[in-house]
């Protein structure tokens, strides 16, 4: 194998929710490896911030506003990308939301909304790009999963249901389209320092870590929160020819959390 197996030149990558956070870092990393990057977001203000962030990073990215839960909007976005830069070769289903509330206080509609963004959103975007991938007999779909694809915890019933479902959608897409040389894999971040997890990392009035923050550090063999940048290598691998025989897997980039039982009592 050559180093060029990781090269993404000539590929068009669409990263949903790519204006900031983990999606932005993945897109930036793919651009550095040669891909033409398109990012999606849900609002004009996010679009503007995204455009400025890519410009500041020296990346010529194309931005598109579309709600991933809206099939017509997703279809229109993918058609525009095809016109602007060409058919999508790499899709990263990264758009996501979280609501942290005890299950008994969670409204059915709020629960449904979380499932909608993670599962219906990934279904819509995948369905929209698959016909061109089938025609090319090549394509990569990466679904951004989570620790909650494997584990539960108090207050994230909708999110855990959604990320568990996304893991199975990953395996189903791999099964249904593997014969066309399309690989669909998941990348599961551990606990990553982004705005999504900022409430979990808020400092105590005396400046010390909150109990949850300290719990995550102690549960992570690496002994730290992950950075969005830590997510790039695994995604570039899954987007590149280096992973052409890897299909339906979830690659966890979690600093070791899922391997670890936890600190032994002293
Ligand atoms: P983030 O900063 O909140 O980013 C989420 C992105 O999703 C935003 O860019 C948002 O777009 C977009 N989005 C939400 N709903 C959308 C919709 N209906 N249509 C289009 N875009 C939509 O969060 P993050 O921490 O970077 O997380 C990115 C992904 O990684 C999520 O799937 C999350 O569940 C997953 N993840 C995060 C962690 C972590 O520790 N941070 C761990 C595991 C997995 P706007 O910019 O328009 O709001
Ligand atoms: C939580 C966190 C998680 C992370 C992540 C873990 O409330 O427990 O937000 O859900 O965001 O998905 O991998």
mmCIF file of C-alpha atoms and ligand atoms in Angstrom:
data_model
loop_
_atom_site.group_PDB
_atom_site.id
_atom_site.type_symbol
_atom_site.label_atom_id
_atom_site.label_comp_id
_atom_site.label_asym_id
_atom_site.label_seq_id
_atom_site.Cartn_x
_atom_site.Cartn_y
_atom_site.Cartn_z
ATOM 1 C CA UNK A 1 0.000 0.000 0.000
ATOM 2 C CA UNK A 2 1.135 3.544 -0.772
ATOM 3 C CA UNK A 3 0.676 6.665 1.336
ATOM 4 C CA UNK A 4 -1.478 7.911 -1.557
ATOM 5 C CA UNK A 5 -4.228 5.496 -0.424
ATOM 6 C CA UNK A 6 -5.154 8.228 2.074
ATOM 7 C CA UNK A 7 -5.195 10.936 -0.595
ATOM 8 C CA UNK A 8 -8.603 12.567 -1.183
ATOM 9 C CA UNK A 9 -7.730 14.638 -4.270
ATOM 10 C CA UNK A 10 -10.482 14.558 -6.871
ATOM 11 C CA UNK A 11 -13.162 13.704 -4.274
ATOM 12 C CA UNK A 12 -16.162 15.824 -3.338
ATOM 13 C CA UNK A 13 -17.016 15.610 0.366
ATOM 14 C CA UNK A 14 -20.279 16.785 1.950
ATOM 15 C CA UNK A 15 -20.196 17.238 5.724
ATOM 16 C CA UNK A 16 -23.572 17.942 7.319
ATOM 17 C CA UNK A 17 -23.507 20.266 10.324
ATOM 18 C CA UNK A 18 -20.040 21.273 9.124
ATOM 19 C CA UNK A 19 -20.068 24.997 9.981
ATOM 20 C CA UNK A 20 -18.381 24.444 13.347
ATOM 21 C CA UNK A 21 -17.445 21.845 15.965
ATOM 22 C CA UNK A 22 -16.573 18.281 14.989
ATOM 23 C CA UNK A 23 -18.032 18.676 11.469
ATOM 24 C CA UNK A 24 -15.813 21.678 10.742
ATOM 25 C CA UNK A 25 -12.667 19.851 11.914
ATOM 26 C CA UNK A 26 -13.483 16.793 9.797
ATOM 27 C CA UNK A 27 -14.122 18.989 6.749
ATOM 28 C CA UNK A 28 -10.919 20.954 7.344
ATOM 29 C CA UNK A 29 -8.931 17.703 7.628
ATOM 30 C CA UNK A 30 -10.455 16.286 4.462
ATOM 31 C CA UNK A 31 -9.691 19.518 2.601
ATOM 32 C CA UNK A 32 -6.038 19.289 3.754
ATOM 33 C CA UNK A 33 -5.980 15.756 2.307
ATOM 34 C CA UNK A 34 -7.169 17.114 -1.044
ATOM 35 C CA UNK A 35 -10.972 16.847 -1.005
ATOM 36 C CA UNK A 36 -13.266 19.552 -2.373
ATOM 37 C CA UNK A 37 -15.360 20.335 0.691
ATOM 38 C CA UNK A 38 -19.066 21.202 0.938
ATOM 39 C CA UNK A 39 -20.608 21.936 4.301
ATOM 40 C CA UNK A 40 -24.219 22.034 5.322
ATOM 41 C CA UNK A 41 -25.883 23.888 8.209
ATOM 42 C CA UNK A 42 -29.376 24.812 9.314
ATOM 43 C CA UNK A 43 -29.381 28.623 9.438
ATOM 44 C CA UNK A 44 -28.118 31.765 7.714
ATOM 45 C CA UNK A 45 -26.126 32.856 10.783
ATOM 46 C CA UNK A 46 -24.372 29.498 10.988
ATOM 47 C CA UNK A 47 -23.700 29.644 7.239
ATOM 48 C CA UNK A 48 -22.032 33.037 7.583
ATOM 49 C CA UNK A 49 -19.906 31.903 10.519
ATOM 50 C CA UNK A 50 -18.970 28.752 8.586
ATOM 51 C CA UNK A 51 -17.942 30.699 5.471
ATOM 52 C CA UNK A 52 -15.761 32.974 7.619
ATOM 53 C CA UNK A 53 -14.172 30.015 9.447
ATOM 54 C CA UNK A 54 -13.273 28.191 6.198
ATOM 55 C CA UNK A 55 -11.922 31.422 4.705
ATOM 56 C CA UNK A 56 -9.790 31.994 7.802
ATOM 57 C CA UNK A 57 -8.461 28.437 7.430
ATOM 58 C CA UNK A 58 -7.632 29.132 3.750
ATOM 59 C CA UNK A 59 -10.127 26.535 2.502
ATOM 60 C CA UNK A 60 -12.332 27.076 -0.530
ATOM 61 C CA UNK A 61 -15.503 25.462 0.862
ATOM 62 C CA UNK A 62 -19.044 25.589 -0.523
ATOM 63 C CA UNK A 63 -21.785 26.114 2.068
ATOM 64 C CA UNK A 64 -25.442 25.046 1.808
ATOM 65 C CA UNK A 65 -28.335 25.742 4.169
ATOM 66 C CA UNK A 66 -30.751 22.806 4.441
ATOM 67 C CA UNK A 67 -32.628 21.084 7.238
ATOM 68 C CA UNK A 68 -31.449 17.476 6.958
ATOM 69 C CA UNK A 69 -34.839 16.225 8.180
ATOM 70 C CA UNK A 70 -36.543 17.758 5.114
ATOM 71 C CA UNK A 71 -36.263 15.368 2.151
ATOM 72 C CA UNK A 72 -37.099 17.999 -0.493
ATOM 73 C CA UNK A 73 -34.491 20.393 0.931
ATOM 74 C CA UNK A 74 -31.841 17.647 1.027
ATOM 75 C CA UNK A 75 -32.595 16.575 -2.551
ATOM 76 C CA UNK A 76 -32.309 20.195 -3.725
ATOM 77 C CA UNK A 77 -29.020 20.658 -1.826
ATOM 78 C CA UNK A 78 -27.446 17.532 -3.323
ATOM 79 C CA UNK A 79 -28.582 18.572 -6.823
ATOM 80 C CA UNK A 80 -26.983 22.006 -6.323
ATOM 81 C CA UNK A 81 -23.742 20.471 -5.098
ATOM 82 C CA UNK A 82 -23.673 18.280 -8.210
ATOM 83 C CA UNK A 83 -24.049 21.388 -10.364
ATOM 84 C CA UNK A 84 -21.525 23.456 -8.406
ATOM 85 C CA UNK A 85 -18.711 20.944 -7.788
ATOM 86 C CA UNK A 86 -19.838 17.483 -8.949
ATOM 87 C CA UNK A 87 -21.489 14.413 -7.417
ATOM 88 C CA UNK A 88 -20.768 13.672 -3.760
ATOM 89 C CA UNK A 89 -18.080 10.972 -3.283
ATOM 90 C CA UNK A 90 -17.865 11.207 0.522
ATOM 91 C CA UNK A 91 -20.833 11.937 2.780
ATOM 92 C CA UNK A 92 -20.339 12.597 6.490
ATOM 93 C CA UNK A 93 -23.638 12.484 8.394
ATOM 94 C CA UNK A 94 -22.557 14.677 11.303
ATOM 95 C CA UNK A 95 -25.585 16.967 11.933
ATOM 96 C CA UNK A 96 -26.997 16.344 15.368
ATOM 97 C CA UNK A 97 -28.786 17.769 18.374
ATOM 98 C CA UNK A 98 -29.029 16.722 22.010
ATOM 99 C CA UNK A 99 -31.528 17.339 24.796
ATOM 100 C CA UNK A 100 -30.483 16.378 28.288
ATOM 101 C CA UNK A 101 -33.568 15.731 30.430
ATOM 102 C CA UNK A 102 -34.777 12.875 32.572
ATOM 103 C CA UNK A 103 -36.900 10.552 30.414
ATOM 104 C CA UNK A 104 -40.075 11.090 32.455
ATOM 105 C CA UNK A 105 -39.812 14.853 31.835
ATOM 106 C CA UNK A 106 -39.174 14.496 28.094
ATOM 107 C CA UNK A 107 -42.043 15.348 25.712
ATOM 108 C CA UNK A 108 -42.786 12.860 22.952
ATOM 109 C CA UNK A 109 -42.298 15.598 20.358
ATOM 110 C CA UNK A 110 -38.840 16.497 21.714
ATOM 111 C CA UNK A 111 -37.850 12.825 21.745
ATOM 112 C CA UNK A 112 -39.039 12.506 18.132
ATOM 113 C CA UNK A 113 -37.076 15.617 17.089
ATOM 114 C CA UNK A 114 -33.792 14.078 18.250
ATOM 115 C CA UNK A 115 -34.494 10.842 16.346
ATOM 116 C CA UNK A 116 -35.475 12.905 13.323
ATOM 117 C CA UNK A 117 -32.200 14.841 13.040
ATOM 118 C CA UNK A 118 -29.847 11.895 13.646
ATOM 119 C CA UNK A 119 -31.681 9.050 11.936
ATOM 120 C CA UNK A 120 -34.048 10.579 9.372
ATOM 121 C CA UNK A 121 -31.377 13.180 8.541
ATOM 122 C CA UNK A 122 -28.744 10.513 7.841
ATOM 123 C CA UNK A 123 -31.296 8.460 5.885
ATOM 124 C CA UNK A 124 -32.276 11.473 3.728
ATOM 125 C CA UNK A 125 -28.702 12.547 2.968
ATOM 126 C CA UNK A 126 -27.575 8.993 2.225
ATOM 127 C CA UNK A 127 -30.588 8.341 -0.012
ATOM 128 C CA UNK A 128 -29.869 11.552 -1.922
ATOM 129 C CA UNK A 129 -26.189 10.758 -2.661
ATOM 130 C CA UNK A 130 -26.451 6.985 -3.205
ATOM 131 C CA UNK A 131 -27.732 7.008 -6.830
ATOM 132 C CA UNK A 132 -24.561 8.772 -8.060
ATOM 133 C CA UNK A 133 -22.362 6.522 -5.916
ATOM 134 C CA UNK A 134 -24.090 3.462 -7.382
ATOM 135 C CA UNK A 135 -23.516 4.793 -10.890
ATOM 136 C CA UNK A 136 -19.816 5.445 -10.136
ATOM 137 C CA UNK A 137 -19.463 2.084 -8.351
ATOM 138 C CA UNK A 138 -17.689 3.964 -5.534
ATOM 139 C CA UNK A 139 -18.691 5.930 -2.468
ATOM 140 C CA UNK A 140 -18.058 6.500 1.221
ATOM 141 C CA UNK A 141 -20.659 7.282 3.862
ATOM 142 C CA UNK A 142 -19.504 8.033 7.422
ATOM 143 C CA UNK A 143 -22.108 8.296 10.154
ATOM 144 C CA UNK A 144 -21.040 10.164 13.290
ATOM 145 C CA UNK A 145 -22.118 7.881 16.118
ATOM 146 C CA UNK A 146 -21.372 8.237 19.840
ATOM 147 C CA UNK A 147 -20.598 6.497 23.124
ATOM 148 C CA UNK A 148 -24.393 6.442 23.246
ATOM 149 C CA UNK A 149 -24.422 4.031 20.275
ATOM 150 C CA UNK A 150 -23.256 1.481 22.887
ATOM 151 C CA UNK A 151 -24.052 2.845 26.354
ATOM 152 C CA UNK A 152 -26.938 4.524 28.109
ATOM 153 C CA UNK A 153 -26.950 7.113 30.844
ATOM 154 C CA UNK A 154 -29.496 9.193 32.736
ATOM 155 C CA UNK A 155 -31.049 12.118 30.776
ATOM 156 C CA UNK A 156 -30.219 11.189 27.166
ATOM 157 C CA UNK A 157 -32.972 8.710 26.181
ATOM 158 C CA UNK A 158 -33.663 10.299 22.780
ATOM 159 C CA UNK A 159 -29.982 10.779 21.955
ATOM 160 C CA UNK A 160 -29.047 7.192 22.914
ATOM 161 C CA UNK A 161 -31.989 5.813 20.925
ATOM 162 C CA UNK A 162 -30.936 7.942 17.954
ATOM 163 C CA UNK A 163 -27.231 7.052 18.061
ATOM 164 C CA UNK A 164 -28.029 3.351 18.565
ATOM 165 C CA UNK A 165 -30.357 3.546 15.559
ATOM 166 C CA UNK A 166 -27.690 5.322 13.512
ATOM 167 C CA UNK A 167 -25.302 2.435 14.195
ATOM 168 C CA UNK A 168 -27.841 0.007 12.721
ATOM 169 C CA UNK A 169 -28.595 2.289 9.750
ATOM 170 C CA UNK A 170 -24.826 2.174 9.118
ATOM 171 C CA UNK A 171 -24.814 -1.615 9.022
ATOM 172 C CA UNK A 172 -27.897 -1.664 6.801
ATOM 173 C CA UNK A 173 -26.471 0.757 4.235
ATOM 174 C CA UNK A 174 -23.228 -1.292 4.213
ATOM 175 C CA UNK A 175 -25.253 -4.461 3.627
ATOM 176 C CA UNK A 176 -27.531 -3.055 0.947
ATOM 177 C CA UNK A 177 -24.912 -1.196 -1.107
ATOM 178 C CA UNK A 178 -21.610 -2.979 -0.414
ATOM 179 C CA UNK A 179 -21.950 -4.776 -3.755
ATOM 180 C CA UNK A 180 -21.584 -1.425 -5.527
ATOM 181 C CA UNK A 181 -18.211 -0.779 -3.836
ATOM 182 C CA UNK A 182 -19.862 1.653 -1.424
ATOM 183 C CA UNK A 183 -18.609 1.585 2.162
ATOM 184 C CA UNK A 184 -20.716 2.918 5.013
ATOM 185 C CA UNK A 185 -19.035 3.045 8.406
ATOM 186 C CA UNK A 186 -19.554 4.919 11.649
ATOM 187 C CA UNK A 187 -17.091 7.015 13.626
ATOM 188 C CA UNK A 188 -17.957 7.243 17.302
ATOM 189 C CA UNK A 189 -16.416 10.167 19.185
ATOM 190 C CA UNK A 190 -15.883 9.849 22.913
ATOM 191 C CA UNK A 191 -16.445 12.959 25.024
ATOM 192 C CA UNK A 192 -15.213 15.869 22.914
ATOM 193 C CA UNK A 193 -14.823 19.487 23.990
ATOM 194 C CA UNK A 194 -17.290 21.310 21.693
ATOM 195 C CA UNK A 195 -20.214 23.688 22.391
ATOM 196 C CA UNK A 196 -22.478 20.604 22.520
ATOM 197 C CA UNK A 197 -20.712 19.391 25.668
ATOM 198 C CA UNK A 198 -19.953 22.837 27.178
ATOM 199 C CA UNK A 199 -22.718 22.482 29.808
ATOM 200 C CA UNK A 200 -21.048 19.266 31.011
ATOM 201 C CA UNK A 201 -17.702 21.015 31.429
ATOM 202 C CA UNK A 202 -18.846 24.157 33.260
ATOM 203 C CA UNK A 203 -16.478 24.918 36.120
ATOM 204 C CA UNK A 204 -17.600 25.047 39.742
ATOM 205 C CA UNK A 205 -17.699 28.489 41.400
ATOM 206 C CA UNK A 206 -14.248 27.722 42.917
ATOM 207 C CA UNK A 207 -12.797 26.911 39.465
ATOM 208 C CA UNK A 208 -12.612 23.156 40.010
ATOM 209 C CA UNK A 209 -14.092 20.549 37.630
ATOM 210 C CA UNK A 210 -17.790 19.675 37.986
ATOM 211 C CA UNK A 211 -18.489 16.120 39.214
ATOM 212 C CA UNK A 212 -19.544 15.052 35.677
ATOM 213 C CA UNK A 213 -16.442 16.580 34.116
ATOM 214 C CA UNK A 214 -14.215 14.781 36.669
ATOM 215 C CA UNK A 215 -16.181 11.553 36.036
ATOM 216 C CA UNK A 216 -15.464 11.740 32.287
ATOM 217 C CA UNK A 217 -11.758 12.365 32.871
ATOM 218 C CA UNK A 218 -11.573 9.390 35.234
ATOM 219 C CA UNK A 219 -13.566 7.171 32.815
ATOM 220 C CA UNK A 220 -11.244 8.022 29.897
ATOM 221 C CA UNK A 221 -7.932 6.095 29.932
ATOM 222 C CA UNK A 222 -6.390 8.982 27.979
ATOM 223 C CA UNK A 223 -7.206 11.165 31.000
ATOM 224 C CA UNK A 224 -8.634 14.076 29.023
ATOM 225 C CA UNK A 225 -11.561 15.258 26.910
ATOM 226 C CA UNK A 226 -11.071 14.730 23.187
ATOM 227 C CA UNK A 227 -10.576 17.636 20.786
ATOM 228 C CA UNK A 228 -12.498 17.953 17.506
ATOM 229 C CA UNK A 229 -9.089 17.576 15.797
ATOM 230 C CA UNK A 230 -8.821 14.039 17.294
ATOM 231 C CA UNK A 231 -11.748 13.006 15.050
ATOM 232 C CA UNK A 232 -9.993 13.831 11.779
ATOM 233 C CA UNK A 233 -7.618 10.864 11.284
ATOM 234 C CA UNK A 234 -10.298 8.186 11.748
ATOM 235 C CA UNK A 235 -12.644 9.992 9.329
ATOM 236 C CA UNK A 236 -9.949 10.515 6.680
ATOM 237 C CA UNK A 237 -9.176 6.783 6.912
ATOM 238 C CA UNK A 238 -12.863 5.892 6.469
ATOM 239 C CA UNK A 239 -13.166 8.332 3.550
ATOM 240 C CA UNK A 240 -10.089 7.042 1.720
ATOM 241 C CA UNK A 241 -9.131 4.028 -0.380
ATOM 242 C CA UNK A 242 -7.213 2.730 2.654
ATOM 243 C CA UNK A 243 -10.578 1.512 4.032
ATOM 244 C CA UNK A 244 -12.029 -0.023 0.847
ATOM 245 C CA UNK A 245 -12.632 -3.428 2.505
ATOM 246 C CA UNK A 246 -13.921 -1.987 5.790
ATOM 247 C CA UNK A 247 -17.706 -1.882 5.770
ATOM 248 C CA UNK A 248 -20.447 -1.623 8.395
ATOM 249 C CA UNK A 249 -17.998 -0.981 11.263
ATOM 250 C CA UNK A 250 -18.070 1.659 13.963
ATOM 251 C CA UNK A 251 -14.611 3.068 14.686
ATOM 252 C CA UNK A 252 -14.627 4.584 18.173
ATOM 253 C CA UNK A 253 -12.245 7.496 18.783
ATOM 254 C CA UNK A 254 -12.892 7.742 22.503
ATOM 255 C CA UNK A 255 -9.525 7.772 24.295
ATOM 256 C CA UNK A 256 -10.331 4.219 25.414
ATOM 257 C CA UNK A 257 -13.643 4.770 27.277
ATOM 258 C CA UNK A 258 -15.440 1.756 25.823
ATOM 259 C CA UNK A 259 -12.554 -0.562 26.747
ATOM 260 C CA UNK A 260 -12.455 0.511 30.372
ATOM 261 C CA UNK A 261 -14.416 -0.756 33.368
ATOM 262 C CA UNK A 262 -13.485 2.319 35.396
ATOM 263 C CA UNK A 263 -11.149 3.169 38.265
ATOM 264 C CA UNK A 264 -10.746 0.433 40.878
ATOM 265 C CA UNK A 265 -11.906 1.534 44.309
ATOM 266 C CA UNK A 266 -8.860 2.436 46.436
HETATM 267 P P1 LIG B 1 -22.438 20.976 17.392
HETATM 268 O O1 LIG B 1 -21.284 21.927 17.494
HETATM 269 O O2 LIG B 1 -23.708 21.283 18.116
HETATM 270 O O3 LIG B 1 -22.741 20.711 15.852
HETATM 271 C C1 LIG B 1 -23.916 20.108 15.411
HETATM 272 C C2 LIG B 1 -24.186 20.552 14.015
HETATM 273 O O4 LIG B 1 -25.393 19.923 13.546
HETATM 274 C C3 LIG B 1 -24.391 22.047 13.888
HETATM 275 O O5 LIG B 1 -23.510 22.519 12.901
HETATM 276 C C4 LIG B 1 -25.838 22.199 13.445
HETATM 277 O O6 LIG B 1 -26.035 23.171 12.469
HETATM 278 C C5 LIG B 1 -26.101 20.866 12.795
HETATM 279 N N1 LIG B 1 -27.537 20.555 12.757
HETATM 280 C C6 LIG B 1 -28.350 20.292 13.808
HETATM 281 N N2 LIG B 1 -29.609 20.067 13.363
HETATM 282 C C7 LIG B 1 -29.564 20.183 12.007
HETATM 283 C C8 LIG B 1 -30.526 20.056 10.975
HETATM 284 N N3 LIG B 1 -31.807 19.736 11.240
HETATM 285 N N4 LIG B 1 -30.129 20.237 9.692
HETATM 286 C C9 LIG B 1 -28.845 20.550 9.398
HETATM 287 N N5 LIG B 1 -27.885 20.674 10.346
HETATM 288 C C10 LIG B 1 -28.243 20.508 11.621
HETATM 289 O O7 LIG B 1 -22.020 19.575 17.939
HETATM 290 P P2 LIG B 1 -20.692 18.705 17.827
HETATM 291 O O8 LIG B 1 -20.278 18.431 19.201
HETATM 292 O O9 LIG B 1 -19.729 19.273 16.837
HETATM 293 O O10 LIG B 1 -21.341 17.352 17.257
HETATM 294 C C11 LIG B 1 -21.295 16.955 15.899
HETATM 295 C C12 LIG B 1 -21.795 15.511 15.835
HETATM 296 O O11 LIG B 1 -20.969 14.703 16.660
HETATM 297 C C13 LIG B 1 -23.230 15.310 16.338
HETATM 298 O O12 LIG B 1 -23.867 14.313 15.576
HETATM 299 C C14 LIG B 1 -23.023 14.830 17.754
HETATM 300 O O13 LIG B 1 -24.120 14.092 18.227
HETATM 301 C C15 LIG B 1 -21.794 13.988 17.562
HETATM 302 N N6 LIG B 1 -21.039 13.710 18.787
HETATM 303 C C16 LIG B 1 -20.545 14.720 19.552
HETATM 304 C C17 LIG B 1 -19.790 14.404 20.686
HETATM 305 C C18 LIG B 1 -19.196 15.435 21.585
HETATM 306 O O14 LIG B 1 -18.692 15.049 22.652
HETATM 307 N N7 LIG B 1 -19.207 16.716 21.243
HETATM 308 C C19 LIG B 1 -19.566 13.076 21.001
HETATM 309 C C20 LIG B 1 -20.104 12.079 20.184
HETATM 310 C C21 LIG B 1 -20.831 12.404 19.086
HETATM 311 P P3 LIG B 1 -26.114 24.749 12.792
HETATM 312 O O15 LIG B 1 -24.699 25.179 12.768
HETATM 313 O O16 LIG B 1 -26.916 25.342 11.723
HETATM 314 O O17 LIG B 1 -26.749 24.875 14.155
HETATM 315 C C1 LIG B 2 -23.858 13.246 27.203
HETATM 316 C C2 LIG B 2 -22.979 13.681 26.075
HETATM 317 C C3 LIG B 2 -22.815 12.636 25.075
HETATM 318 C C4 LIG B 2 -21.765 13.090 24.079
HETATM 319 C C5 LIG B 2 -21.325 12.083 23.128
HETATM 320 C C6 LIG B 2 -20.667 10.906 23.751
HETATM 321 O O1 LIG B 2 -24.723 14.029 27.546
HETATM 322 O O2 LIG B 2 -23.621 12.156 27.747
HETATM 323 O O3 LIG B 2 -23.470 14.796 25.435
HETATM 324 O O4 LIG B 2 -24.048 12.340 24.576
HETATM 325 O O5 LIG B 2 -22.150 14.228 23.401
HETATM 326 O O6 LIG B 2 -22.275 11.755 22.169
HETATM 327 O O7 LIG B 2 -20.039 10.166 22.756
#
